[in-house]
Amino acid sequence: MEKFFRNLLLGENNELKNRYLIISAPEEFIPQADPTSTRQVPDKLIPDNISVCKVIEAVGNNQLSVKEMMQLLSLADRENFLNNYLNPAIKDGFVRLLYPDSPRHPKQKYLLTVKGLAAFQELQH
């Protein structure tokens, strides 16, 4: 953990591997299973943001450009689309770029991530 914090706080570039980051707690501090506890609710796949849901449904199993997505959603203002629809979908991990290393690639398209595909399947049911 020291290497992690040195990277974080001091800007060092130490190699971080799981075997270096494991901390074993004494057994007395490990909580025992409580038979009366309830199961945890699984993470929601469908985002709370309606705009992100619309992008997920529009993209589906396709690879679409910004212009194609805007046409499918009947939107005209590119800046509004980027700020309120596409960028939040990318930030939340539902959509990814086809060419992530060059965001302004002339043939740039967008497609769903694994998380996005799972949300798309949930939205279809």
C-alpha positions as semicolon CSV with decimal commas, in nm:
position;residue;x (nm);y (nm);z (nm)
1;M;0,000;0,000;0,000
2;E;0,295;0,227;0,058
3;K;0,379;0,224;-0,313
4;F;0,020;0,314;-0,399
5;F;0,020;0,614;-0,167
6;R;0,366;0,722;-0,283
7;N;0,233;0,723;-0,641
8;L;-0,079;0,911;-0,535
9;L;0,073;1,170;-0,304
10;L;0,429;1,210;-0,429
11;G;0,372;1,153;-0,800
12;E;0,610;0,858;-0,812
13;N;0,562;0,582;-1,069
14;N;0,600;0,261;-0,867
15;E;0,475;-0,060;-1,027
16;L;0,147;-0,167;-0,865
17;K;0,062;-0,535;-0,871
18;N;-0,191;-0,723;-0,662
19;R;0,078;-0,921;-0,485
20;Y;0,232;-0,593;-0,363
21;L;-0,097;-0,444;-0,243
22;I;-0,239;-0,728;-0,033
23;I;-0,289;-0,653;0,334
24;S;-0,399;-0,940;0,553
25;A;-0,614;-0,845;0,848
26;P;-0,584;-1,048;1,168
27;E;-0,861;-1,307;1,190
28;E;-1,015;-1,137;1,491
29;F;-1,099;-0,838;1,268
30;I;-1,254;-1,039;0,985
31;P;-1,634;-1,026;1,023
32;Q;-1,808;-1,360;1,033
33;A;-2,111;-1,426;0,815
34;D;-2,433;-1,329;0,987
35;P;-2,704;-1,581;0,902
36;T;-2,976;-1,319;0,956
37;S;-2,830;-1,071;0,709
38;T;-3,004;-1,012;0,378
39;R;-2,851;-1,045;0,033
40;Q;-2,709;-0,733;-0,120
41;V;-2,899;-0,585;-0,411
42;P;-2,705;-0,631;-0,736
43;D;-2,582;-0,320;-0,915
44;K;-2,838;-0,160;-1,143
45;L;-2,757;-0,192;-1,508
46;I;-2,992;0,079;-1,628
47;P;-2,862;0,433;-1,568
48;D;-3,072;0,695;-1,388
49;N;-3,003;0,954;-1,659
50;I;-3,276;0,933;-1,926
51;S;-3,047;1,093;-2,185
52;V;-2,790;0,817;-2,135
53;C;-3,065;0,555;-2,175
54;K;-3,166;0,716;-2,505
55;V;-2,806;0,699;-2,630
56;I;-2,780;0,332;-2,526
57;E;-3,102;0,248;-2,710
58;A;-2,994;0,446;-3,017
59;V;-2,652;0,283;-3,045
60;G;-2,764;-0,071;-2,960
61;N;-2,545;-0,326;-3,139
62;N;-2,427;-0,071;-3,398
63;Q;-2,130;0,157;-3,444
64;L;-2,262;0,510;-3,500
65;S;-2,115;0,854;-3,560
66;V;-2,230;1,158;-3,365
67;K;-2,435;1,272;-3,664
68;E;-2,608;0,933;-3,695
69;M;-2,695;0,926;-3,323
70;M;-2,831;1,280;-3,338
71;Q;-3,052;1,186;-3,634
72;L;-3,186;0,878;-3,453
73;L;-3,266;1,091;-3,147
74;S;-3,408;1,377;-3,358
75;L;-3,164;1,628;-3,209
76;A;-3,014;1,923;-3,394
77;D;-2,782;2,097;-3,144
78;R;-2,448;1,912;-3,148
79;E;-2,311;2,086;-2,837
80;N;-2,625;1,999;-2,639
81;F;-2,603;1,638;-2,758
82;L;-2,237;1,608;-2,660
83;N;-2,279;1,772;-2,317
84;N;-2,606;1,611;-2,211
85;Y;-2,615;1,278;-2,391
86;L;-2,290;1,138;-2,528
87;N;-2,029;1,262;-2,277
88;P;-2,227;1,139;-1,972
89;A;-2,274;0,800;-2,144
90;I;-1,899;0,776;-2,203
91;K;-1,816;0,900;-1,852
92;D;-2,048;0,642;-1,694
93;G;-1,886;0,363;-1,897
94;F;-2,179;0,274;-2,124
95;V;-2,033;0,399;-2,453
96;R;-1,679;0,391;-2,590
97;L;-1,496;0,532;-2,888
98;L;-1,400;0,306;-3,178
99;Y;-1,066;0,492;-3,200
100;P;-0,995;0,587;-2,836
101;D;-0,639;0,702;-2,908
102;S;-0,753;0,967;-3,155
103;P;-1,087;1,119;-3,048
104;R;-1,102;1,341;-3,358
105;H;-1,045;1,056;-3,602
106;P;-1,231;1,132;-3,927
107;K;-1,409;0,795;-3,917
108;Q;-1,478;0,804;-3,541
109;K;-1,774;0,592;-3,434
110;Y;-1,919;0,506;-3,095
111;L;-2,030;0,169;-2,965
112;L;-2,155;0,020;-2,641
113;T;-1,920;-0,125;-2,382
114;V;-1,997;-0,456;-2,211
115;K;-2,176;-0,257;-1,941
116;G;-2,364;-0,067;-2,212
117;L;-2,466;-0,389;-2,388
118;A;-2,596;-0,529;-2,058
119;A;-2,798;-0,211;-2,002
120;F;-2,925;-0,229;-2,363
121;Q;-3,048;-0,585;-2,301
122;E;-3,223;-0,473;-1,979
123;L;-3,387;-0,180;-2,161
124;Q;-3,520;-0,420;-2,428
125;H;-3,711;-0,626;-2,171
